[in-house]
Coordinates of C-alpha atoms in Angstrom, one line a residue:
Chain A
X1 CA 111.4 -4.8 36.5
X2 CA 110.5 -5.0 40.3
X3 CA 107.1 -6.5 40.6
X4 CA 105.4 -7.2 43.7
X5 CA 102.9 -9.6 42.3
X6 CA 101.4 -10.9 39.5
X7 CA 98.3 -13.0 38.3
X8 CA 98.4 -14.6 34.9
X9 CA 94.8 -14.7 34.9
X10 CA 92.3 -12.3 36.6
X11 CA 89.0 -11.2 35.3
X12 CA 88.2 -8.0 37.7
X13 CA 91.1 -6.0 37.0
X14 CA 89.8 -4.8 33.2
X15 CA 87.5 -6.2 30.7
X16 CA 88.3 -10.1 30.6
X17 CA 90.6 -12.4 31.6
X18 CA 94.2 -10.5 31.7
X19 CA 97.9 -10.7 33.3
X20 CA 98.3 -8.5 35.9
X21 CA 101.4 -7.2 37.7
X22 CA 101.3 -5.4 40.8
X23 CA 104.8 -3.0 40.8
X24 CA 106.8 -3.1 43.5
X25 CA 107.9 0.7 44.8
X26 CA 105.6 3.7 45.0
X27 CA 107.0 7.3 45.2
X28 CA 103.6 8.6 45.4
X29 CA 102.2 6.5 49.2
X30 CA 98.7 7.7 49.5
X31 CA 97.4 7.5 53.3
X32 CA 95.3 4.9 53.4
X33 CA 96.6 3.2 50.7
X34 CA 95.8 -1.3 50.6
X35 CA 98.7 -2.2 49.0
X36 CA 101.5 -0.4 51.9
X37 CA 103.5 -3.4 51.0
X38 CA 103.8 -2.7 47.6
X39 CA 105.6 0.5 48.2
X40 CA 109.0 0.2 49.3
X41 CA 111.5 0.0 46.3
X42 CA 113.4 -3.0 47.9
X43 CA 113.6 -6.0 45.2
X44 CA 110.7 -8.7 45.3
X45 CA 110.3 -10.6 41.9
X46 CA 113.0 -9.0 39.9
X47 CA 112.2 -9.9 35.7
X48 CA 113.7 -8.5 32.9
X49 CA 110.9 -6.5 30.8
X50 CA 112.0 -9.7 27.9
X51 CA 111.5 -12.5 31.1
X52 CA 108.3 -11.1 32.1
X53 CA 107.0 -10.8 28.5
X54 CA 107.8 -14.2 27.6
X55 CA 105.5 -15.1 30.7
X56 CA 102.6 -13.4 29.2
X57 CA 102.9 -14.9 25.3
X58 CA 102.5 -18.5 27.5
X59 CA 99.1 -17.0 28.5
X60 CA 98.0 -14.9 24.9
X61 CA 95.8 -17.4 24.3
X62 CA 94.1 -17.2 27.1
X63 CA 93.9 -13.7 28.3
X64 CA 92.4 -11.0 26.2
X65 CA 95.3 -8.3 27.9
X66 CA 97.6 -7.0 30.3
X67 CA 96.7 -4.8 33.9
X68 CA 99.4 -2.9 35.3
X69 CA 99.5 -1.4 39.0
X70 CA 100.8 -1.5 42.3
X71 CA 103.1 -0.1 43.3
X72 CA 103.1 2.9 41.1
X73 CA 103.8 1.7 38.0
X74 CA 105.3 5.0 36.7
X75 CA 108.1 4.7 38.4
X76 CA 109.0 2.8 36.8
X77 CA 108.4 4.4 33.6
X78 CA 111.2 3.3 30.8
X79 CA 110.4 -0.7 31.7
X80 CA 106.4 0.0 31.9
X81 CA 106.4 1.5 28.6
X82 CA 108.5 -0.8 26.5
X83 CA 106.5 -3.9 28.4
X84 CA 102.8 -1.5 26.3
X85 CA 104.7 -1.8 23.6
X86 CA 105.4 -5.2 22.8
X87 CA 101.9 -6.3 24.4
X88 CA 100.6 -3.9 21.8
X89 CA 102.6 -5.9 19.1
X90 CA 101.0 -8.5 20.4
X91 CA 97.5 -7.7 20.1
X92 CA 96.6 -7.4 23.9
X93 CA 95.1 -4.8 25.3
X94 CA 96.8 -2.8 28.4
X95 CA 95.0 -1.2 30.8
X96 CA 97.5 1.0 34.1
X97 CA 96.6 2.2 37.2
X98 CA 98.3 5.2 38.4
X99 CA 98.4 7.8 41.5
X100 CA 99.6 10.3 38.9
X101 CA 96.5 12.6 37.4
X102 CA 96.6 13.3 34.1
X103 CA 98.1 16.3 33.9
X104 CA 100.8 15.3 35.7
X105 CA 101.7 12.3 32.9
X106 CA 101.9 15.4 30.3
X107 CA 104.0 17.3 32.6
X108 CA 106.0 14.6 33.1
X109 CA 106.9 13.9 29.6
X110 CA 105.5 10.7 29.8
X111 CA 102.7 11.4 27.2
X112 CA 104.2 8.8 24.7
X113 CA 102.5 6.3 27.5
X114 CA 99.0 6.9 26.6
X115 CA 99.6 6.0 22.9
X116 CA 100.1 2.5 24.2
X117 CA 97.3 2.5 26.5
X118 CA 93.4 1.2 25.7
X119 CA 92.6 2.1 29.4
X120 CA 94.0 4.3 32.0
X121 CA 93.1 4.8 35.5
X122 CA 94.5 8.0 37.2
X123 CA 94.3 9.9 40.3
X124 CA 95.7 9.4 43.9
X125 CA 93.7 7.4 46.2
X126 CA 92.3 9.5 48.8
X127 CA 90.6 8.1 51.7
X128 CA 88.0 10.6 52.2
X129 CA 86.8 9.4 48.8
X130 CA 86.7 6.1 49.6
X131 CA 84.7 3.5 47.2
X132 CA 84.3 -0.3 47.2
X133 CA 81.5 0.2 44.6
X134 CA 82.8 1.4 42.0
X135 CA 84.1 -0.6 38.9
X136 CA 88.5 -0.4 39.0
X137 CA 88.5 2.7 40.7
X138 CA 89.4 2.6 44.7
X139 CA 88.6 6.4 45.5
X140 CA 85.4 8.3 43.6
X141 CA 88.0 10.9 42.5
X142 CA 90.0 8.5 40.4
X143 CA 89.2 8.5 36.6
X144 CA 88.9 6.2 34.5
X145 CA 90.0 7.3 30.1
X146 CA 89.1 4.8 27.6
X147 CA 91.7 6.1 24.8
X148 CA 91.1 3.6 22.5
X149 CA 87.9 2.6 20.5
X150 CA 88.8 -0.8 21.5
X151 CA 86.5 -0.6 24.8
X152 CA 84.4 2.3 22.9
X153 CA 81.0 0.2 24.0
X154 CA 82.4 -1.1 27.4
X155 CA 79.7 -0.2 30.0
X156 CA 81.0 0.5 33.8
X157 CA 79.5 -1.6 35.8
X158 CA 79.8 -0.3 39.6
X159 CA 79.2 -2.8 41.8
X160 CA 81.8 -4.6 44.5
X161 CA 84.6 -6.7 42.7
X162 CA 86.1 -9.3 44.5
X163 CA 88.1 -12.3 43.1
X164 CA 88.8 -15.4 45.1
X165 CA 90.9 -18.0 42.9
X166 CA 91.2 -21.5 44.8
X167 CA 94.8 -22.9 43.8
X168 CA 95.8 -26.3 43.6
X169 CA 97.0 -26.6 46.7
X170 CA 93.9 -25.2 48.0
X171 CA 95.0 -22.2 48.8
X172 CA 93.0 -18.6 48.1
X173 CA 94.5 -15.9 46.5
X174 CA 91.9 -12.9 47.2
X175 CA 92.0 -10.2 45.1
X176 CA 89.6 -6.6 44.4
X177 CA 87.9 -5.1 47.8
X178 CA 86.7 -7.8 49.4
X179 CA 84.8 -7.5 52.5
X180 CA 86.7 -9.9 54.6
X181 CA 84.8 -10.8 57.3
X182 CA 82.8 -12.1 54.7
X183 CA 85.3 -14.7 54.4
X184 CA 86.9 -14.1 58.0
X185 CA 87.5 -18.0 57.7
X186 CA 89.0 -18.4 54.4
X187 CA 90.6 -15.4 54.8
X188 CA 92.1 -16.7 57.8
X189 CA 93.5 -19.9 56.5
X190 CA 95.2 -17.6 53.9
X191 CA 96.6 -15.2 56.5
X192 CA 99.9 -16.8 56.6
X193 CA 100.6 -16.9 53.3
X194 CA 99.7 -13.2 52.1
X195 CA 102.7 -10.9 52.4
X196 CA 102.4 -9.2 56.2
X197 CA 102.1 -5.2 55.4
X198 CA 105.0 -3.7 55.7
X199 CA 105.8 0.2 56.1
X200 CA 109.4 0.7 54.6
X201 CA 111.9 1.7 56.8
X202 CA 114.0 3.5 54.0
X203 CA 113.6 7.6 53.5
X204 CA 112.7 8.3 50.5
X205 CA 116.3 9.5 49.5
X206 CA 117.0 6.5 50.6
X207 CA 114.4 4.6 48.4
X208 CA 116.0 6.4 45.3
X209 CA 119.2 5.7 45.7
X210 CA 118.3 1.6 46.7
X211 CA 115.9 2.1 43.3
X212 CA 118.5 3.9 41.1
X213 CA 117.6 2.4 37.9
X214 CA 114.2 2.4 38.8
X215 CA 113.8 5.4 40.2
X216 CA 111.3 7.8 39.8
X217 CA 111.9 10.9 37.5
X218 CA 110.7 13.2 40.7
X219 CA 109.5 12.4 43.9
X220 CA 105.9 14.1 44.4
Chain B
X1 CA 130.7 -81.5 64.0
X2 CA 127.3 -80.3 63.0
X3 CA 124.9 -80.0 60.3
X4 CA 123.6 -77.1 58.5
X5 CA 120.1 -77.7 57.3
X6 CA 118.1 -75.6 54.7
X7 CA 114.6 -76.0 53.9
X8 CA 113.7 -74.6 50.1
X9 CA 111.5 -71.6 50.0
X10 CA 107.6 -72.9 50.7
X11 CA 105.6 -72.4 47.3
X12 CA 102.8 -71.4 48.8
X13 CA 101.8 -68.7 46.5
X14 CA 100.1 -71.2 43.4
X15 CA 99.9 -68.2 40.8
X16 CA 103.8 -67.3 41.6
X17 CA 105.0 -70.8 41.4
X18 CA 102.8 -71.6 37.7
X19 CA 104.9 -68.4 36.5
X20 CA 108.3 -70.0 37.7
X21 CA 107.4 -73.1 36.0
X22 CA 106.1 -71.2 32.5
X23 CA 109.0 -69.0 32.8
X24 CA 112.3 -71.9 33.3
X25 CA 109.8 -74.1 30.4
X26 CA 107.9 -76.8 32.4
X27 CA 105.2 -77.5 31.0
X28 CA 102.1 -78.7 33.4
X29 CA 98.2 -79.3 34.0
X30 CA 96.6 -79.0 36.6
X31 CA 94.4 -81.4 38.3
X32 CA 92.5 -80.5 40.7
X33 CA 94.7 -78.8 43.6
X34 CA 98.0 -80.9 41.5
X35 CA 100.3 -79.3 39.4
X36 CA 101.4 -82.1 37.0
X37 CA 104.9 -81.7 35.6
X38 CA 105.9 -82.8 32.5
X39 CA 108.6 -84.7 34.6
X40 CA 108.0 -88.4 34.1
X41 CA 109.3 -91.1 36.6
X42 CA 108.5 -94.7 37.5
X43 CA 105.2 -93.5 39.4
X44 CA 104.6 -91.0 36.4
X45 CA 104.3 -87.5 36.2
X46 CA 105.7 -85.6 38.9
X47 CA 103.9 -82.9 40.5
X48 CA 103.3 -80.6 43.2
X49 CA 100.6 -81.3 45.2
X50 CA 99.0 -78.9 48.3
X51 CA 99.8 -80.1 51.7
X52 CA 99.0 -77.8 54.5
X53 CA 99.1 -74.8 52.6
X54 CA 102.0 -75.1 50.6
X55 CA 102.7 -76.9 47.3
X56 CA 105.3 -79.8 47.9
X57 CA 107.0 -81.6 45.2
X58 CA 106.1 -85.4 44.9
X59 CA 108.6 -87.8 43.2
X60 CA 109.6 -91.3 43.0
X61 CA 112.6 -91.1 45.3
X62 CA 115.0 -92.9 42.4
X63 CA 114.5 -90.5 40.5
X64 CA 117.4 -88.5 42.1
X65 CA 119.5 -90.8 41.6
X66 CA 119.1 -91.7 37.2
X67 CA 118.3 -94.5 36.0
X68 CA 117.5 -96.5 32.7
X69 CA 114.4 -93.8 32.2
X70 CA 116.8 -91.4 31.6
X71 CA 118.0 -92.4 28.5
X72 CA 114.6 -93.1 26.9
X73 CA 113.2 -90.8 25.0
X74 CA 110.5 -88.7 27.2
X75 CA 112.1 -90.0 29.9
X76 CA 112.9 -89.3 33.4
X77 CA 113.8 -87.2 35.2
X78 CA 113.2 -84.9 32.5
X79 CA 115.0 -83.5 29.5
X80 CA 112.9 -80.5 29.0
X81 CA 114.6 -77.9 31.5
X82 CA 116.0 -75.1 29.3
X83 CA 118.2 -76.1 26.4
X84 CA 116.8 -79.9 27.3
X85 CA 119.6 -80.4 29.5
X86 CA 119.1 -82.7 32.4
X87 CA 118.1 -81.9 35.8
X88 CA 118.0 -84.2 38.8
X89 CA 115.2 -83.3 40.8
X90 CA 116.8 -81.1 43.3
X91 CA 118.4 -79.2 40.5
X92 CA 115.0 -78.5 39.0
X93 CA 113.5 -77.4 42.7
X94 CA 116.3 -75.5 43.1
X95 CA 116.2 -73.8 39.5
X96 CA 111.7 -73.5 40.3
X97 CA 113.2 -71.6 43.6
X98 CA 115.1 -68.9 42.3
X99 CA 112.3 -68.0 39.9
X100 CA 110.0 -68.4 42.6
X101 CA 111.9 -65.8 44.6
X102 CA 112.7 -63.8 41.9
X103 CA 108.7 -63.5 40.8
X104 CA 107.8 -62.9 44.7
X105 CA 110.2 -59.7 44.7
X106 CA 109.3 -58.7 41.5
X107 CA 105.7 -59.1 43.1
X108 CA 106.7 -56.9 46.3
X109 CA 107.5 -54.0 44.3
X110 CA 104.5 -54.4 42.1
X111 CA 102.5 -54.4 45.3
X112 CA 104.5 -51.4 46.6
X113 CA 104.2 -49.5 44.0
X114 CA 100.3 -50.3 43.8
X115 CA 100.4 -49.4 47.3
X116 CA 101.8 -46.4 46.1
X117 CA 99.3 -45.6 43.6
X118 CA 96.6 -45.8 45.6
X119 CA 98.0 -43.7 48.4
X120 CA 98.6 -40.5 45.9
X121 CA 95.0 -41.7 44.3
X122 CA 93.4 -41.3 47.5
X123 CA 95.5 -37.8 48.3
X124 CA 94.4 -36.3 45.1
X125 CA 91.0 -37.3 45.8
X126 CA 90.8 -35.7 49.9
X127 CA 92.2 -32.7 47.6
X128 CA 89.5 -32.4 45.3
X129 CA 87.0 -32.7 48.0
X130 CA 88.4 -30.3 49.9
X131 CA 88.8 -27.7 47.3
X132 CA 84.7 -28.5 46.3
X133 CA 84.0 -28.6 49.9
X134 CA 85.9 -24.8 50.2
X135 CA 84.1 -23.7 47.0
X136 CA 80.6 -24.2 48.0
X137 CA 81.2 -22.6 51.4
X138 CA 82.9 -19.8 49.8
X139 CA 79.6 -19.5 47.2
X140 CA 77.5 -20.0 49.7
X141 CA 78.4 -17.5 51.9
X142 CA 79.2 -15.0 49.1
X143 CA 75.6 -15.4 47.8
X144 CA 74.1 -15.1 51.7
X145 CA 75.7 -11.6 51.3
X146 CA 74.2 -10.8 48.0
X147 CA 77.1 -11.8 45.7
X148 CA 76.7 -13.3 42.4
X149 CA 79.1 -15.9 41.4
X150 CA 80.8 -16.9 38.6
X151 CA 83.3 -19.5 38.3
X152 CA 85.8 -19.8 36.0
X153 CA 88.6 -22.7 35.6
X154 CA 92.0 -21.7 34.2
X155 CA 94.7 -24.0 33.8
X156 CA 93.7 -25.8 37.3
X157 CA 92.9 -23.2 39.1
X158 CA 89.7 -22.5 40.1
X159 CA 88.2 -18.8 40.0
X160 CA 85.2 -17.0 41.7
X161 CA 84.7 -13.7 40.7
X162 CA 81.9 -12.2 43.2
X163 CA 80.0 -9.3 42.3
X164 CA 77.6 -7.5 44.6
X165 CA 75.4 -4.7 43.8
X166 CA 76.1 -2.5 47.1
X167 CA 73.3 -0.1 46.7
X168 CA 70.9 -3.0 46.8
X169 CA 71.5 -4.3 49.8

């Protein structure tokens, strides 16, 4: 797998503490998107689905599940979905964000994901719809499916999310929508470390062919 | 022609120089600022005695050469050095030397590494205070903006999950 990023423990990205992976490459590249970085399909932290689950059983007793997104996580479809089915096996709970609506996942033929999902987010990010008040969702038009019964009494809370961890170095990892001049001077200090955004320089026939095992099934 | 003089290593360090007598197997009381030695000679025990700071070893000068004490039983100048073999007086300062230097080096390291010990202690610590210090002001600020704060602490790490109700302020 290509991942971007990933926090063994996070507690705004689904119900509980859970391991989330950011994807690295996104055929889909909403305007306006927060995560530009996240979209090129040039390696970052390359793991073998095997590698990366071996990562999470160090954390199972800890976390409560996994959070995918990115990055679109779909494209990278045959890795995503045999990653849901081990965490399954495992008695985790999964949880994806995607750009894709739901109706494009069926059309897609890549139903058999939602049979390994307790919660999935869907729905490009549009701009226009902007939200930082909402619960997991970035745009008011995304929506949220619980498709389990495992989060059957879950209640959406929509307020602002932000997660600052404090390392051991001392360094922040900030995390959800935070308003940052809230924090203009921690956010500051952490300026150098972050990833700079980057807007891929590859076409997208390009990205494909740099992504070929990855690659998406069809570029939207 | 010309003379090469050595002076032995000043024991001026009295815990250092008991150690070097324990540890070659002199026994010794002490007396007052004296060390008494359990090395006998015509003016009794020998001893080391503190003279400007350092601990100088005083003797009945015959003694260096033997005499009819050293056959007695008990007698000078002493029998007792390891294996109770016999040891003229500068074989014995010499032999209370090289443990001597051998306990100050050992002593060097232990001090360096103390040294050491402290230094990371008081690292970690600046750390610690800095990462409070950095976690209060973060709180702090996040609750002048209406956040509420939770902290959790996972393996180390420390995590503040800020949740504001945006419709109420």
């Amino acid at each position: 797998m290509n991942i971007a990023h990933f926090e063994e423990h996070s507690f705004i990205y689904g119900p509980g503490c859970r391991f989330v992976i950011w994807v690295q490459g996104c055929s889909i590249r909403c305007k306006g998107c927060w995560n530009k970085e996240m979209w090129a399909f040039e390696d970052r932290i390359i793991l073998s689905v095997k590698d990366l689950l071996l990562k999470i059983k160090n954390e199972k007793e800890l976390i409560e599940g996994i959070t995918l997104l990115g990055g679109e996580p779909l494209d990278q479809f045959d890795e995503i979905y045999e990653l849901l089915v081990e965490c399954k096996k495992l008695g985790l709970s999964t949880m994806l964000f995607t750009g894709y609506e739901m109706t494009e996942i069926i059309e897609k033929k890549m139903s058999s994901l939602l049979d390994n999902l307790d919660i999935l987010i869907t729905g490009r990010y549009d701009k226009t719809k902007r939200t930082m008040n909402h619960q997991w969702i970035g745009s008011t038009n995304q929506e949220i499916h619980f498709l389990t019964d495992r989060y059957a009494d879950y209640q959406i809370e929509n307020n602002n999310y932000t997660e600052i961890t404090i390392n051991e170095d001392a360094s922040l990892t900030i995390l959800g929508f935070p308003q940052l001049k809230t924090f203009e001077y921690e956010t500051n200090l952490i300026a150098n470390t972050l990833p700079k955004p980057h807007v891929p320089a590859l076409k997208p026939k390009l990205c494909q062919r740099a992504c070929k095992a990855n690659a998406p099934r069809e570029i939207v | 022609m010309s003379a090469v003089v050595k002076t032995a290593t000043p024991f001026i360090n009295k815990e250092l120089l008991l150690q070097a007598l324990k540890n070659i197997g002199c026994n010794f009381t002490l007396q007052g600022n004296d060390i008494l030695t359990d090395r006998k000679d015509y003016y009794g025990f020998q001893k080391f005695s503190l003279n400007n700071g350092r601990y100088v070893f005083l003797h009945d000068s015959s003694a260096e050469i033997g005499s009819f004490y050293m056959t007695q039983p008990n007698g000078y100048p002493w029998g007792n050095i390891k294996n109770q073999e016999y040891k003229s007086v500068s074989e014995f300062l010499k032999t209370v030397e090289n443990e001597y230097q051998s306990l100050y080096q050992k002593k060097l390291k232990e001090l360096e590494l103390k040294r050491l010990e402290e230094e990371k202690r008081r690292l970690e610590q600046e750390r610690i205070a800095f990462i409070e210090k950095q976690k209060s002001t973060i709180i702090a600020r996040a609750k002048e903006k209406g956040y509420s704060v939770k902290e959790e602490n996972v393996k180390g790490k420390i995590k503040l999950v800020l949740v504001r109700n945006t419709y109420s302020k």
